[in-house]
Each structure stands twice: as structure tokens, then as C-alpha cells.
Short mmCIF file of C-alpha atoms and ligand atoms in Angstrom, two decimals:
data_model
loop_
_atom_site.label_atom_id
_atom_site.label_comp_id
_atom_site.label_asym_id
_atom_site.label_seq_id
_atom_site.Cartn_x
_atom_site.Cartn_y
_atom_site.Cartn_z
CA UNK A 1 -33.90 -31.18 77.86
CA UNK A 2 -33.43 -27.58 80.29
CA UNK A 3 -33.18 -24.69 78.66
CA UNK A 4 -31.59 -21.81 80.41
CA UNK A 5 -30.89 -18.22 79.44
CA UNK A 6 -27.55 -16.16 79.66
CA UNK A 7 -27.47 -12.66 78.32
CA UNK A 8 -26.07 -9.50 79.69
CA UNK A 9 -24.44 -5.86 79.02
CA UNK A 10 -21.96 -4.00 79.54
CA UNK A 11 -21.32 -1.70 81.97
CA UNK A 12 -19.78 0.76 80.00
CA UNK A 13 -21.17 4.50 80.05
CA UNK A 14 -25.24 5.11 79.89
CA UNK A 15 -27.82 2.34 78.88
CA UNK A 16 -30.07 3.27 75.92
CA UNK A 17 -32.64 2.72 74.60
CA UNK A 18 -31.15 -0.19 72.20
CA UNK A 19 -30.43 -2.00 75.45
CA UNK A 20 -33.71 -1.65 76.36
CA UNK A 21 -35.33 -2.18 73.73
CA UNK A 22 -32.83 -4.79 71.54
CA UNK A 23 -31.53 -7.02 74.48
CA UNK A 24 -33.35 -6.09 78.24
CA UNK A 25 -36.84 -6.51 77.19
CA UNK A 26 -36.63 -9.42 74.73
CA UNK A 27 -34.97 -10.85 77.79
CA UNK A 28 -38.13 -9.82 79.60
CA UNK A 29 -40.87 -10.89 76.89
CA UNK A 30 -38.93 -14.97 77.63
CA UNK A 31 -39.24 -15.41 81.22
CA UNK A 32 -41.92 -17.51 81.73
CA UNK A 33 -41.11 -19.40 78.82
CA UNK A 34 -37.15 -20.79 79.89
CA UNK A 35 -36.29 -22.95 82.70
CA UNK A 36 -33.45 -20.62 83.97
CA UNK A 37 -31.91 -17.63 83.98
CA UNK A 38 -29.14 -15.59 84.62
CA UNK A 39 -28.75 -12.42 83.91
CA UNK A 40 -24.53 -11.29 84.25
CA UNK A 41 -22.88 -7.45 84.04
CA UNK A 42 -20.88 -8.36 81.80
CA UNK A 43 -17.39 -5.22 83.88
CA UNK A 44 -14.74 -7.56 82.21
CA UNK A 45 -15.84 -7.28 78.97
CA UNK A 46 -15.64 -3.31 80.38
CA UNK A 47 -12.01 -3.53 80.45
CA UNK A 48 -11.10 -4.03 76.48
CA UNK A 49 -12.24 0.04 75.53
CA UNK A 50 -10.55 1.22 79.20
CA UNK A 51 -11.54 5.03 79.20
CA UNK A 52 -15.05 3.55 80.20
CA UNK A 53 -13.25 2.00 83.70
CA UNK A 54 -13.74 4.94 85.97
CA UNK A 55 -17.41 5.06 86.35
CA UNK A 56 -17.57 0.95 85.54
CA UNK A 57 -18.94 0.71 90.02
CA UNK A 58 -21.26 2.82 89.39
CA UNK A 59 -22.46 1.74 85.87
CA UNK A 60 -22.09 -1.55 87.27
CA UNK A 61 -24.95 -0.75 89.65
CA UNK A 62 -27.44 0.71 87.19
CA UNK A 63 -26.95 -2.01 85.11
CA UNK A 64 -28.99 -3.73 87.63
CA UNK A 65 -31.51 -1.49 88.77
CA UNK A 66 -32.74 -1.48 84.54
CA UNK A 67 -32.30 -5.36 84.61
CA UNK A 68 -34.50 -4.85 87.55
CA UNK A 69 -36.20 -1.89 87.11
CA UNK A 70 -37.68 -2.87 84.02
CA UNK A 71 -39.36 -6.58 85.64
CA UNK A 72 -36.84 -9.25 85.99
CA UNK A 73 -37.21 -9.97 89.69
CA UNK A 74 -33.92 -10.85 90.97
CA UNK A 75 -35.48 -13.29 93.07
CA UNK A 76 -36.43 -15.47 90.71
CA UNK A 77 -34.15 -14.79 87.73
CA UNK A 78 -29.36 -15.01 88.87
CA UNK A 79 -29.09 -11.23 88.58
CA UNK A 80 -24.68 -10.93 89.19
CA UNK A 81 -21.85 -9.18 88.06
CA UNK A 82 -19.32 -11.47 85.82
CA UNK A 83 -16.07 -10.41 87.88
CA UNK A 84 -17.59 -12.02 90.65
CA UNK A 85 -17.50 -15.47 89.05
CA UNK A 86 -13.68 -16.41 88.25
CA UNK A 87 -14.88 -19.37 86.41
CA UNK A 88 -15.31 -16.95 83.37
CA UNK A 89 -12.07 -16.04 82.69
CA UNK A 90 -10.92 -19.63 83.46
CA UNK A 91 -12.97 -21.33 80.96
CA UNK A 92 -11.77 -18.63 78.47
CA UNK A 93 -7.98 -18.97 79.01
CA UNK A 94 -8.88 -22.49 77.54
CA UNK A 95 -10.98 -21.12 75.36
CA UNK A 96 -8.12 -18.87 73.52
CA UNK A 97 -6.48 -22.40 73.52
CA UNK A 98 -8.43 -23.73 70.66
CA UNK A 99 -9.60 -20.88 69.20
CA UNK A 100 -7.20 -20.33 66.03
CA UNK A 101 -6.76 -16.32 65.75
CA UNK A 102 -7.90 -15.75 62.33
CA UNK A 103 -11.06 -16.17 63.62
CA UNK A 104 -10.89 -13.56 66.26
CA UNK A 105 -9.26 -11.25 64.07
CA UNK A 106 -12.82 -11.22 61.01
CA UNK A 107 -14.98 -9.39 64.22
CA UNK A 108 -16.66 -6.38 62.32
CA UNK A 109 -16.72 -5.48 66.29
CA UNK A 110 -13.51 -6.32 67.10
CA UNK A 111 -12.09 -4.28 63.11
CA UNK A 112 -14.93 -1.61 64.21
CA UNK A 113 -13.34 -0.83 67.95
CA UNK A 114 -9.97 -2.10 66.95
CA UNK A 115 -6.72 0.68 67.41
CA UNK A 116 -5.64 2.12 63.95
CA UNK A 117 -2.17 1.50 65.21
CA UNK A 118 -2.16 -2.55 65.07
CA UNK A 119 0.73 -2.17 67.81
CA UNK A 120 -1.57 -0.30 69.96
CA UNK A 121 -4.84 -2.73 69.67
CA UNK A 122 -5.42 -3.87 73.09
CA UNK A 123 -5.25 -7.76 73.70
CA UNK A 124 -8.16 -7.95 75.70
CA UNK A 125 -9.71 -6.52 72.71
CA UNK A 126 -9.46 -9.58 70.24
CA UNK A 127 -9.68 -12.24 73.20
CA UNK A 128 -13.42 -10.18 73.79
CA UNK A 129 -15.05 -13.14 71.25
CA UNK A 130 -13.42 -16.04 74.24
CA UNK A 131 -14.39 -14.56 76.62
CA UNK A 132 -18.03 -14.18 75.84
CA UNK A 133 -18.25 -17.78 74.72
CA UNK A 134 -17.57 -18.83 78.29
CA UNK A 135 -20.27 -16.11 79.61
CA UNK A 136 -22.18 -18.57 77.38
CA UNK A 137 -21.13 -21.39 77.79
CA UNK A 138 -20.11 -21.65 81.23
CA UNK A 139 -23.95 -22.41 82.30
CA UNK A 140 -23.83 -24.40 79.37
CA UNK A 141 -26.78 -21.59 78.28
CA UNK A 142 -29.05 -23.09 75.27
CA UNK A 143 -29.71 -20.05 74.13
CA UNK A 144 -28.95 -16.15 73.56
CA UNK A 145 -31.35 -13.29 73.34
CA UNK A 146 -28.84 -10.10 72.03
CA UNK A 147 -29.70 -7.33 69.56
CA UNK A 148 -28.23 -7.91 66.18
CA UNK A 149 -25.01 -6.24 67.06
CA UNK A 150 -24.09 -9.18 69.01
CA UNK A 151 -25.18 -12.55 66.38
CA UNK A 152 -21.78 -12.29 65.38
CA UNK A 153 -20.03 -13.50 68.59
CA UNK A 154 -22.66 -15.79 69.28
CA UNK A 155 -21.63 -17.54 65.93
CA UNK A 156 -18.89 -17.34 66.96
CA UNK A 157 -19.38 -19.33 70.45
CA UNK A 158 -21.20 -22.09 68.69
CA UNK A 159 -17.91 -22.74 66.63
CA UNK A 160 -15.98 -22.41 70.05
CA UNK A 161 -18.24 -25.36 71.31
CA UNK A 162 -17.78 -27.73 68.40
CA UNK A 163 -13.84 -26.69 68.26
CA UNK A 164 -13.49 -27.69 72.30
CA UNK A 165 -15.74 -31.08 72.18
CA UNK A 166 -13.70 -31.89 69.21
CA UNK A 167 -10.74 -31.14 71.05
CA UNK A 168 -11.33 -33.06 74.13
CA UNK A 169 -13.02 -35.63 71.39
CA UNK A 170 -17.02 -35.35 74.22
CA UNK A 171 -20.02 -33.69 73.98
CA UNK A 172 -19.14 -31.17 76.67
CA UNK A 173 -21.32 -28.06 75.12
CA UNK A 174 -24.74 -28.08 73.29
CA UNK A 175 -24.18 -25.17 70.99
CA UNK A 176 -26.40 -22.35 71.75
CA UNK A 177 -29.62 -20.83 70.02
CA UNK A 178 -28.69 -17.12 69.28
CA UNK A 179 -32.04 -15.27 69.72
CA UNK A 180 -33.41 -11.95 67.82
CA UNK A 181 -36.50 -10.54 67.47
CA UNK A 182 -36.90 -8.40 64.38
CA UNK A 183 -38.16 -4.74 65.46
CA UNK A 184 -36.29 -4.35 68.58
CA UNK A 185 -33.00 -5.99 66.16
CA UNK A 186 -31.26 -2.78 65.49
CA UNK A 187 -32.13 0.88 67.32
CA UNK A 188 -30.62 3.73 65.70
CA UNK A 189 -28.81 6.98 66.75
CA UNK A 190 -30.87 10.03 66.43
CA UNK A 191 -28.23 11.54 65.37
CA UNK A 192 -27.90 8.97 62.04
CA UNK A 193 -30.12 6.34 61.02
CA UNK A 194 -27.65 3.85 59.58
CA UNK A 195 -25.23 4.07 62.51
CA UNK A 196 -27.01 1.81 65.83
CA UNK A 197 -27.55 3.72 69.10
CA UNK A 198 -24.46 3.03 71.21
CA UNK A 199 -23.31 4.12 74.63
CA UNK A 200 -19.80 4.66 73.32
CA UNK A 201 -20.91 7.96 70.71
CA UNK A 202 -20.01 10.68 71.56
CA UNK A 203 -23.08 12.95 71.09
CA UNK A 204 -24.74 12.44 74.37
CA UNK A 205 -27.81 12.84 71.76
CA UNK A 206 -28.14 10.09 69.92
CA UNK A 207 -29.12 7.83 72.36
CA UNK A 208 -32.12 8.27 75.07
CA UNK A 209 -30.78 6.83 77.95
CA UNK A 210 -32.98 5.29 81.04
CA UNK A 211 -32.40 7.79 83.53
CA UNK A 212 -33.09 10.99 81.45
CA UNK A 213 -35.64 12.85 83.12
CA UNK A 214 -39.12 13.48 80.63
CA UNK A 215 -37.11 16.94 79.64
CA UNK A 216 -34.32 15.63 78.34
CA UNK A 217 -35.87 12.41 76.90
CA UNK A 218 -38.56 15.42 74.38
CA UNK A 219 -35.17 17.87 73.76
CA UNK A 220 -33.52 14.70 72.73
CA UNK A 221 -36.50 13.94 70.85
CA UNK A 222 -37.12 17.20 68.63
CA UNK A 223 -34.11 17.63 67.70
CA UNK A 224 -33.55 14.01 66.40
CA UNK A 225 -32.50 14.60 62.73
CA UNK A 226 -35.24 13.80 59.69
CA UNK A 227 -35.55 14.68 57.07
CA UNK A 228 -38.58 17.23 55.17
CA UNK A 229 -40.88 15.16 53.93
CA UNK A 230 -44.69 14.29 54.91
CA UNK A 231 -44.99 10.56 55.57
CA UNK A 232 -45.60 7.68 53.86
CA UNK A 233 -48.43 5.13 53.51
CA UNK A 234 -46.73 2.99 52.81
CA UNK A 235 -43.27 0.95 54.17
CA UNK A 236 -41.39 0.89 51.17
CA UNK A 237 -41.29 4.21 51.03
CA UNK A 238 -38.93 5.18 54.54
CA UNK A 239 -36.27 2.58 52.22
CA UNK A 240 -33.87 5.73 51.73
CA UNK A 241 -34.82 7.66 54.94
CA UNK A 242 -33.70 6.09 57.53
CA UNK A 243 -34.32 8.58 60.33
CA UNK A 244 -37.89 8.65 60.19
CA UNK A 245 -37.73 4.70 60.10
CA UNK A 246 -36.09 4.24 63.32
CA UNK A 247 -38.08 7.03 64.31
CA UNK A 248 -41.23 5.30 63.22
CA UNK A 249 -40.18 2.14 64.68
CA UNK A 250 -40.00 3.65 67.99
CA UNK A 251 -43.55 4.59 68.37
CA UNK A 252 -44.84 1.47 66.87
CA UNK A 253 -42.92 -0.31 69.78
CA UNK A 254 -43.43 2.16 71.79
CA UNK A 255 -47.96 2.02 71.40
CA UNK A 256 -47.67 -1.78 70.37
CA UNK A 257 -49.29 -0.82 67.12
CA UNK A 258 -47.52 -3.25 63.64
CA UNK A 259 -45.47 -0.32 61.49
CA UNK A 260 -49.37 -0.63 58.98
CA UNK A 261 -50.83 0.23 61.50
CA UNK A 262 -48.59 3.06 62.03
CA UNK A 263 -48.08 4.39 58.34
CA UNK A 264 -52.01 4.41 58.68
CA UNK A 265 -51.82 7.21 61.61
CA UNK A 266 -49.31 9.54 60.09
CA UNK A 267 -49.73 9.27 56.07
CA UNK A 268 -48.94 13.23 54.88
CA UNK A 269 -48.18 14.44 58.21
CA UNK A 270 -45.18 16.11 59.06
CA UNK A 271 -42.47 14.84 61.71
CA UNK A 272 -43.50 17.28 63.75
CA UNK A 273 -46.85 15.79 64.71
CA UNK A 274 -44.83 12.57 64.68
CA UNK A 275 -42.06 14.33 67.25
CA UNK A 276 -44.54 15.34 69.38
CA UNK A 277 -46.74 11.79 69.85
CA UNK A 278 -43.28 10.10 69.99
CA UNK A 279 -41.92 11.95 72.67
CA UNK A 280 -45.35 11.16 75.01
CA UNK A 281 -44.99 7.11 74.16
CA UNK A 282 -41.80 7.38 75.13
CA UNK A 283 -42.05 9.21 77.66
CA UNK A 284 -45.15 6.84 78.96
CA UNK A 285 -43.08 3.56 78.82
CA UNK A 286 -40.08 5.23 80.18
CA UNK A 287 -41.25 7.21 83.33
CA UNK A 288 -41.98 4.26 85.66
CA UNK A 289 -38.59 2.11 84.71
CA UNK A 290 -36.47 5.19 85.42
CA UNK A 291 -38.53 6.02 89.05
CA UNK A 292 -37.74 2.38 90.09
CA UNK A 293 -34.01 2.38 88.96
CA UNK A 294 -33.98 5.65 90.71
CA UNK A 295 -35.31 4.10 94.23
CA UNK A 296 -32.95 0.37 93.71
CA UNK A 297 -30.49 2.62 92.93
CA UNK A 298 -31.18 4.73 97.03
CA UNK A 299 -30.52 0.82 98.20
CA UNK A 300 -27.00 0.45 97.94
CA UNK A 301 -26.99 -2.39 100.00
CA UNK A 302 -29.98 -4.69 98.78
CA UNK A 303 -28.73 -3.89 95.20
CA UNK A 304 -25.92 -5.52 96.67
CA UNK A 305 -27.08 -8.02 98.39
CA UNK A 306 -29.63 -8.91 95.09
CA UNK A 307 -26.16 -9.75 93.68
CA UNK A 308 -24.58 -11.56 96.07
CA UNK A 309 -27.33 -13.78 95.99
CA UNK A 310 -27.02 -14.23 91.55
CA UNK A 311 -22.72 -14.37 92.26
CA UNK A 312 -23.69 -17.62 93.96
CA UNK A 313 -26.66 -19.31 92.06
CA UNK A 314 -24.30 -18.06 89.61
CA UNK A 315 -20.96 -19.99 91.10
CA UNK A 316 -22.82 -22.72 92.23
CA UNK A 317 -23.89 -24.11 88.71
CA UNK A 318 -20.37 -22.75 86.75
CA UNK A 319 -18.02 -24.49 89.51
CA UNK A 320 -19.70 -28.28 88.32
CA UNK A 321 -19.36 -27.52 85.38
CA UNK A 322 -15.76 -26.51 85.41
CA UNK A 323 -14.64 -30.00 87.06
CA UNK A 324 -16.23 -30.49 84.06
CA UNK A 325 -14.09 -28.81 81.15
CA UNK A 326 -11.07 -29.78 84.35
CA UNK A 327 -11.21 -33.43 83.62
CA UNK A 328 -11.78 -33.43 80.05
CA UNK A 329 -8.30 -31.31 79.84
CA UNK A 330 -6.65 -34.14 82.07
CA UNK A 331 -5.27 -31.17 84.59
CA UNK A 332 -4.40 -32.37 86.83
N1 LIG B 1 -28.85 -0.10 69.37
C1 LIG B 1 -28.55 -1.78 69.56
N2 LIG B 1 -30.19 -2.45 69.54
C2 LIG B 1 -30.46 -3.07 69.35
N3 LIG B 1 -30.34 -4.26 70.86
C3 LIG B 1 -28.57 -3.10 70.82
N4 LIG B 1 -27.64 -3.12 71.54
C4 LIG B 1 -26.73 -3.01 71.98
N5 LIG B 1 -26.97 -1.58 71.12
C5 LIG B 1 -28.42 -1.68 70.20
C6 LIG B 1 -27.44 -4.81 72.71
O1 LIG B 1 -27.67 -4.27 73.89
C7 LIG B 1 -27.66 -5.98 74.72
C8 LIG B 1 -25.74 -5.09 75.16
O2 LIG B 1 -25.14 -4.30 74.73
P1 LIG B 1 -23.02 -4.17 75.02
O3 LIG B 1 -23.34 -2.77 76.38
O4 LIG B 1 -22.75 -5.79 75.79
O5 LIG B 1 -22.22 -3.95 73.62
P2 LIG B 1 -22.24 -2.97 72.26
O6 LIG B 1 -23.69 -3.63 71.57
O7 LIG B 1 -21.94 -3.05 71.51
O8 LIG B 1 -23.60 -1.71 73.03
P3 LIG B 1 -23.63 -0.41 73.02
O9 LIG B 1 -24.42 0.01 73.54
O10 LIG B 1 -23.20 -0.32 71.43
O11 LIG B 1 -22.54 -0.62 73.84
P4 LIG B 1 -20.53 0.35 73.19
O12 LIG B 1 -20.96 1.48 72.72
O13 LIG B 1 -19.83 -0.01 74.22
O14 LIG B 1 -20.31 -0.07 72.28
C9 LIG B 1 -26.69 -6.61 73.49
O15 LIG B 1 -27.25 -7.63 73.70
C10 LIG B 1 -26.38 -5.90 72.38
O16 LIG B 1 -27.11 -6.44 70.92
#
């Protein structure tokens, strides 16, 4: 069977190291193992949190530039914008007609983001997982690489695929597999090691943006929350030190070492030393990506052309699958 991946990022603010390591790097590592690769900028999902919509156009282009600068070739892969393929929203409507409200109410992300006043909570936020299921299933994706926080939504996508197949009495959709890389599944905030790094965190110091310059990266790492204890020799010594664990994990990722080896290097040392080394490693890795992103953003015409080509390929595949869906639903 042909393998196909679909994944995406919401253009809701500054794309950060969590998105890069948790999502984009895992995509890049799979490029030569998967037959067809679709990478979406899920702009319609951004509208579920309306405070982000002012910068939507700019953020959409920035995310496209991040994909390409990180190594996703826009000719070999299909990079496109969700709103350029209308089949996503059409399929999500059909899915909303077979998805019980109870399934959606149980989603952790909905519970976290829903307004304290239930009557004010947006319908779009509630229906987010049915649109995400449509994003994936309209391409009949076989694999969905995501960070840990999106695992529940991919599991719901499988439930929705199953429910749809049962409703129409035909195996229209195979169940897609989530792919979650353990080491990068959850990059934590630099200000609070118990919270994931997130675009919506009010503090810029909680995350490193892909477009941060070297001085800003150095300042953010210097100001990152830590503790006064020296580095332990064993991973178990980090159990109650989430901020320390996060910084050492980032160091392990950027230097391509195991956590055990990083602990050997730093055992007994203080965080000032870890932070200095982590700053160098982060800048080494991120500087070429930032520079490429800036070049791409300076040539908007080419960037938009890549996105148009990506949307053409996506529309071609999606239209065939949509014809099948309309047929099994007995639409005239
Ligand atoms: N901290 C993280 N560690 C690892 N992976 C992460 N991802 C997000 N944060 C981390 C992964 O990035 C992909 C795109 O995420 P998204 O933009 O669609 O939505 P999100 O998960 O809600 O990301 P943010 O940054 O936290 O955005 P806001 O603050 O707007 O909600 C997904 O694969 C996600 O797992």
C-alpha cells in the first residue's frame, strides 16, 4: 500500500522550537521513507482563536518559509494552505454529522482553551477535531507525525474514520497511524518546565522563535528558569527538576547526543555552563534555518508560487476522494 503523510502547523503566532522539533524535524526525518508527503499550513484552524487572525497572512508565509528552510523541498513535497483546498471544510461538515458531542467535549485541548463561560465558547473551537480529522482523511493519509499534544486528536480521527465507515457500510477510510518521536514529543516552556512551549504563552521568554536572532536566543536561554543544584549523574536525578530536564534535553537534541552522555559531560557542573553550551548549540543549528527563512520571506512571489503548486496537487487528490464520499453519502 502506498504510504502518505499529512501534517500541519497553525499560523497562530511565532513558530517556535517546540513546533520545529516536535513536528517539522520529525517530518524531515521521514521524507525518504514515505511515498507521498503533504504539509499543510492550517490557517482555518487559527480562526478558532480569533485574537490571532490579524497576522494570519504574515504567519502563514512564515510557516511556509520554515518548512522549506528546514529541508522540506517544495517540489518533492506538497506544501499548501488549508483554506486553498475547500474539501477540508466540506468533509468536516459530513464528519460533524456523525460525531457525537461527547467525543468532542472530552478533548483535552478543547477543555484547556474553552472559555470559562461556556455560552461564549466558539463553535469552531469545539469542532476543531472534526476539521483536523478531515485534514487528514481527505488525503487518506496513512501516517500523521505530530507532537504529543496532538495525539488525542489523531486518535479521535481514527474513531471518526471508523464511525464514517460504519455509517456508510463501506471501508472508505483506513485508520491513520500517529507518529510521535519520544525525545522531541514535548518541548517545554523556558519559564515553566511543566508547561509545553506554546505560541499562545503570553511570555516571549517562554519560547525560542525560529526568527529570533542570535542575541535574542542567548538572552532567552540565559533567562530560562533553572535551579541552583549541580547537574546529576543519572536521569533519575532530574525527576523533580522539569526545567533542568528540558534544557538538558534540548542540549542532547542539538548536539545529537543521548541524555546519558550529556549528563556525563555536565555532571557536577552548574547551569551557567550548560546554558552557555546550549546557546552555542542552538545558534549553530538554528542560524542557517533563520537565514534561509529570511531569504524566502524576501521573495514572496516565489513562496506563493510554491503554495499554489502545493494546493493544485492537494486539490487533485482531495477532489477524487470527495467524489467518493459524496457518492457513498448518496448526495445527488
Ligand atoms: N512544545 C511542543 N513540543 C513538541 N511539539 C509541539 N507542537 C506544538 N508545541 C509543541 C507540535 O507542533 C505541531 C503544530 O502545532 P499547532 O500549531 O497546530 O498547535 P499547537 O499544538 O497548539 O501548538 P502551539 O505552539 O502550542 O500553538 P498554540 O499556542 O496556538 O496552541 C503539532 O504537531 C504539535 O504537536
